[in-house]
Amino acid sequence: MLKEVLNHIMKKPATNLYPAQKLQMPPGFRGKLKFYPERCIGCKLCMRDCPTQAITINKLEDNKFEAVIELDRCIYCGQCVDSCPKKALESTKDVELTQLDAHKLRVVFRAQPENNSKK
Ligand code: SF4
Ligand code: SF4
């Protein structure tokens, strides 16, 4: 045991120094979802295909929809992104989703008059 400790004591750490050093996620990584309300047509294919019922699309008014995503239910499979015919959903590389307040795991994306998107 002591020999093992001495062998490794001067070596570079095998793990990353997170969160001081952040890794770049690889291409195709599926992290937190992003919703583009201006593209959504309300077809709800994303809701139908989600295996964990983590996404809900609500109609706000004619041609205006919001997406409610439960981050604690989402398994980041990207099925909703693939199912959307209008590219209104996107997987980002955001992995920092830890929350002390569970209510913050329910994210509402809704169009805003000033910049057309809200997170
Ligand atoms: S599949 Fe796309 S266009 Fe259809 S409701 Fe979902 S986000 Fe909107
Ligand atoms: S990434 Fe998968 S689990 Fe998450 S909302 Fe989309 S379909 Fe559902």
PDB file of C-alpha atoms and ligand atoms in Angstrom:
ATOM      1  CA  MET A   1       0.000   0.000   0.000  1.00  0.00           C
ATOM      2  CA  LEU A   2       2.704   2.500   1.002  1.00  0.00           C
ATOM      3  CA  LYS A   3       4.645   1.551  -2.105  1.00  0.00           C
ATOM      4  CA  GLU A   4       1.592   2.302  -4.247  1.00  0.00           C
ATOM      5  CA  VAL A   5       1.098   5.691  -2.561  1.00  0.00           C
ATOM      6  CA  LEU A   6       4.739   6.623  -3.091  1.00  0.00           C
ATOM      7  CA  ASN A   7       4.575   5.466  -6.693  1.00  0.00           C
ATOM      8  CA  HIS A   8       1.649   7.766  -7.443  1.00  0.00           C
ATOM      9  CA  ILE A   9       2.395  10.761  -5.246  1.00  0.00           C
ATOM     10  CA  MET A  10       4.428  12.615  -7.867  1.00  0.00           C
ATOM     11  CA  LYS A  11       2.270  11.662 -10.828  1.00  0.00           C
ATOM     12  CA  LYS A  12      -0.223  13.921 -12.560  1.00  0.00           C
ATOM     13  CA  PRO A  13      -3.790  13.429 -11.240  1.00  0.00           C
ATOM     14  CA  ALA A  14      -5.754  10.913 -13.281  1.00  0.00           C
ATOM     15  CA  THR A  15      -8.973  12.905 -12.873  1.00  0.00           C
ATOM     16  CA  ASN A  16      -9.931  16.407 -14.059  1.00  0.00           C
ATOM     17  CA  LEU A  17      -9.801  19.326 -11.658  1.00  0.00           C
ATOM     18  CA  TYR A  18     -13.500  20.116 -12.055  1.00  0.00           C
ATOM     19  CA  PRO A  19     -14.959  22.692 -11.552  1.00  0.00           C
ATOM     20  CA  ALA A  20     -11.739  24.738 -11.781  1.00  0.00           C
ATOM     21  CA  GLN A  21     -11.034  23.154 -15.164  1.00  0.00           C
ATOM     22  CA  LYS A  22     -13.968  22.572 -17.453  1.00  0.00           C
ATOM     23  CA  LEU A  23     -13.937  20.037 -20.235  1.00  0.00           C
ATOM     24  CA  GLN A  24     -15.183  20.722 -23.742  1.00  0.00           C
ATOM     25  CA  MET A  25     -17.976  18.301 -24.480  1.00  0.00           C
ATOM     26  CA  PRO A  26     -17.485  16.288 -27.685  1.00  0.00           C
ATOM     27  CA  PRO A  27     -19.501  16.902 -30.865  1.00  0.00           C
ATOM     28  CA  GLY A  28     -22.925  15.312 -30.634  1.00  0.00           C
ATOM     29  CA  PHE A  29     -23.025  15.563 -26.845  1.00  0.00           C
ATOM     30  CA  ARG A  30     -26.600  15.777 -25.520  1.00  0.00           C
ATOM     31  CA  GLY A  31     -26.925  18.137 -22.570  1.00  0.00           C
ATOM     32  CA  LYS A  32     -29.622  20.555 -21.430  1.00  0.00           C
ATOM     33  CA  LEU A  33     -32.301  21.198 -24.032  1.00  0.00           C
ATOM     34  CA  LYS A  34     -32.941  24.529 -25.692  1.00  0.00           C
ATOM     35  CA  PHE A  35     -36.284  25.478 -27.202  1.00  0.00           C
ATOM     36  CA  TYR A  36     -36.874  27.968 -30.011  1.00  0.00           C
ATOM     37  CA  PRO A  37     -40.504  29.071 -29.541  1.00  0.00           C
ATOM     38  CA  GLU A  38     -40.610  30.996 -32.812  1.00  0.00           C
ATOM     39  CA  ARG A  39     -40.081  27.729 -34.743  1.00  0.00           C
ATOM     40  CA  CYS A  40     -42.610  25.584 -32.889  1.00  0.00           C
ATOM     41  CA  ILE A  41     -45.873  24.682 -34.647  1.00  0.00           C
ATOM     42  CA  GLY A  42     -47.407  22.876 -31.668  1.00  0.00           C
ATOM     43  CA  CYS A  43     -47.522  19.436 -33.281  1.00  0.00           C
ATOM     44  CA  LYS A  44     -46.487  17.811 -29.952  1.00  0.00           C
ATOM     45  CA  LEU A  45     -44.465  15.056 -31.634  1.00  0.00           C
ATOM     46  CA  CYS A  46     -41.759  15.757 -29.050  1.00  0.00           C
ATOM     47  CA  MET A  47     -44.236  15.061 -26.236  1.00  0.00           C
ATOM     48  CA  ARG A  48     -45.486  11.894 -27.912  1.00  0.00           C
ATOM     49  CA  ASP A  49     -42.005  10.470 -28.397  1.00  0.00           C
ATOM     50  CA  CYS A  50     -40.407  11.449 -25.072  1.00  0.00           C
ATOM     51  CA  PRO A  51     -39.833   8.214 -23.126  1.00  0.00           C
ATOM     52  CA  THR A  52     -40.063   9.912 -19.723  1.00  0.00           C
ATOM     53  CA  GLN A  53     -42.800  12.523 -20.292  1.00  0.00           C
ATOM     54  CA  ALA A  54     -40.267  15.216 -19.487  1.00  0.00           C
ATOM     55  CA  ILE A  55     -41.486  17.766 -22.031  1.00  0.00           C
ATOM     56  CA  THR A  56     -44.847  19.517 -22.305  1.00  0.00           C
ATOM     57  CA  ILE A  57     -45.857  21.913 -25.056  1.00  0.00           C
ATOM     58  CA  ASN A  58     -48.564  24.398 -24.123  1.00  0.00           C
ATOM     59  CA  LYS A  59     -50.444  26.649 -26.499  1.00  0.00           C
ATOM     60  CA  LEU A  60     -50.357  30.258 -25.297  1.00  0.00           C
ATOM     61  CA  GLU A  61     -52.278  31.849 -28.170  1.00  0.00           C
ATOM     62  CA  ASP A  62     -52.543  31.405 -31.945  1.00  0.00           C
ATOM     63  CA  ASN A  63     -49.173  30.135 -33.230  1.00  0.00           C
ATOM     64  CA  LYS A  64     -47.495  30.747 -29.883  1.00  0.00           C
ATOM     65  CA  PHE A  65     -46.287  27.873 -27.747  1.00  0.00           C
ATOM     66  CA  GLU A  66     -44.215  27.366 -24.654  1.00  0.00           C
ATOM     67  CA  ALA A  67     -42.156  24.317 -23.707  1.00  0.00           C
ATOM     68  CA  VAL A  68     -41.960  23.094 -20.139  1.00  0.00           C
ATOM     69  CA  ILE A  69     -39.059  20.740 -19.535  1.00  0.00           C
ATOM     70  CA  GLU A  70     -38.588  18.810 -16.318  1.00  0.00           C
ATOM     71  CA  LEU A  71     -34.827  18.487 -16.112  1.00  0.00           C
ATOM     72  CA  ASP A  72     -35.056  15.878 -13.364  1.00  0.00           C
ATOM     73  CA  ARG A  73     -37.157  13.610 -15.592  1.00  0.00           C
ATOM     74  CA  CYS A  74     -35.194  14.164 -18.788  1.00  0.00           C
ATOM     75  CA  ILE A  75     -32.686  11.446 -19.610  1.00  0.00           C
ATOM     76  CA  TYR A  76     -31.044  13.573 -22.343  1.00  0.00           C
ATOM     77  CA  CYS A  77     -31.695  10.984 -25.016  1.00  0.00           C
ATOM     78  CA  GLY A  78     -32.327  13.631 -27.683  1.00  0.00           C
ATOM     79  CA  GLN A  79     -35.407  11.860 -29.048  1.00  0.00           C
ATOM     80  CA  CYS A  80     -37.473  15.041 -28.933  1.00  0.00           C
ATOM     81  CA  VAL A  81     -34.782  16.852 -30.932  1.00  0.00           C
ATOM     82  CA  ASP A  82     -34.869  14.120 -33.584  1.00  0.00           C
ATOM     83  CA  SER A  83     -38.674  14.043 -33.645  1.00  0.00           C
ATOM     84  CA  CYS A  84     -39.208  17.787 -34.064  1.00  0.00           C
ATOM     85  CA  PRO A  85     -39.973  18.602 -37.719  1.00  0.00           C
ATOM     86  CA  LYS A  86     -39.152  22.293 -37.238  1.00  0.00           C
ATOM     87  CA  LYS A  87     -35.819  22.082 -35.377  1.00  0.00           C
ATOM     88  CA  ALA A  88     -37.424  23.903 -32.467  1.00  0.00           C
ATOM     89  CA  LEU A  89     -35.476  21.807 -29.957  1.00  0.00           C
ATOM     90  CA  GLU A  90     -31.731  21.493 -29.618  1.00  0.00           C
ATOM     91  CA  SER A  91     -29.397  19.584 -27.319  1.00  0.00           C
ATOM     92  CA  THR A  92     -26.766  21.916 -25.889  1.00  0.00           C
ATOM     93  CA  LYS A  93     -23.458  21.044 -24.253  1.00  0.00           C
ATOM     94  CA  ASP A  94     -24.634  22.427 -20.914  1.00  0.00           C
ATOM     95  CA  VAL A  95     -24.088  19.783 -18.227  1.00  0.00           C
ATOM     96  CA  GLU A  96     -24.128  21.966 -15.145  1.00  0.00           C
ATOM     97  CA  LEU A  97     -27.673  21.239 -14.035  1.00  0.00           C
ATOM     98  CA  THR A  98     -27.223  20.681 -10.307  1.00  0.00           C
ATOM     99  CA  GLN A  99     -29.746  22.642  -8.222  1.00  0.00           C
ATOM    100  CA  LEU A 100     -30.405  22.997  -4.523  1.00  0.00           C
ATOM    101  CA  ASP A 101     -33.896  24.245  -5.303  1.00  0.00           C
ATOM    102  CA  ALA A 102     -35.875  21.462  -7.012  1.00  0.00           C
ATOM    103  CA  HIS A 103     -38.296  24.006  -8.509  1.00  0.00           C
ATOM    104  CA  LYS A 104     -35.493  25.278 -10.740  1.00  0.00           C
ATOM    105  CA  LEU A 105     -35.408  21.898 -12.465  1.00  0.00           C
ATOM    106  CA  ARG A 106     -38.688  22.841 -14.141  1.00  0.00           C
ATOM    107  CA  VAL A 107     -37.685  25.133 -16.994  1.00  0.00           C
ATOM    108  CA  VAL A 108     -40.225  27.125 -18.998  1.00  0.00           C
ATOM    109  CA  PHE A 109     -39.187  28.374 -22.428  1.00  0.00           C
ATOM    110  CA  ARG A 110     -41.485  31.040 -23.774  1.00  0.00           C
ATOM    111  CA  ALA A 111     -41.211  33.684 -26.477  1.00  0.00           C
ATOM    112  CA  GLN A 112     -40.568  37.185 -25.172  1.00  0.00           C
ATOM    113  CA  PRO A 113     -41.503  40.337 -27.099  1.00  0.00           C
ATOM    114  CA  GLU A 114     -38.062  41.952 -26.738  1.00  0.00           C
ATOM    115  CA  ASN A 115     -35.722  39.109 -27.739  1.00  0.00           C
ATOM    116  CA  ASN A 116     -38.162  36.352 -28.748  1.00  0.00           C
ATOM    117  CA  SER A 117     -36.789  33.792 -26.293  1.00  0.00           C
ATOM    118  CA  LYS A 118     -36.617  33.165 -22.583  1.00  0.00           C
ATOM    119  CA  LYS A 119     -34.815  30.508 -20.631  1.00  0.00           C
TER     120      LYS A 119
HETATM  121  S1  SF4 B   1     -42.077  18.561 -32.095  1.00  0.00           S
HETATM  122 FE1  SF4 B   1     -41.138  20.591 -32.383  1.00  0.00          FE
HETATM  123  S2  SF4 B   1     -42.688  21.775 -33.494  1.00  0.00           S
HETATM  124 FE2  SF4 B   1     -43.723  19.970 -32.621  1.00  0.00          FE
HETATM  125  S3  SF4 B   1     -44.511  20.693 -30.624  1.00  0.00           S
HETATM  126 FE3  SF4 B   1     -42.485  19.772 -30.246  1.00  0.00          FE
HETATM  127  S4  SF4 B   1     -41.070  21.507 -30.344  1.00  0.00           S
HETATM  128 FE4  SF4 B   1     -42.953  22.192 -31.303  1.00  0.00          FE
HETATM  129  S1  SF4 B   2     -34.131  14.530 -24.320  1.00  0.00           S
HETATM  130 FE1  SF4 B   2     -35.301  12.592 -24.206  1.00  0.00          FE
HETATM  131  S2  SF4 B   2     -36.050  12.507 -22.101  1.00  0.00           S
HETATM  132 FE2  SF4 B   2     -35.390  14.614 -22.436  1.00  0.00          FE
HETATM  133  S3  SF4 B   2     -37.268  15.712 -23.047  1.00  0.00           S
HETATM  134 FE3  SF4 B   2     -36.232  15.006 -24.921  1.00  0.00          FE
HETATM  135  S4  SF4 B   2     -37.145  13.023 -25.416  1.00  0.00           S
HETATM  136 FE4  SF4 B   2     -37.646  13.502 -23.274  1.00  0.00          FE
END
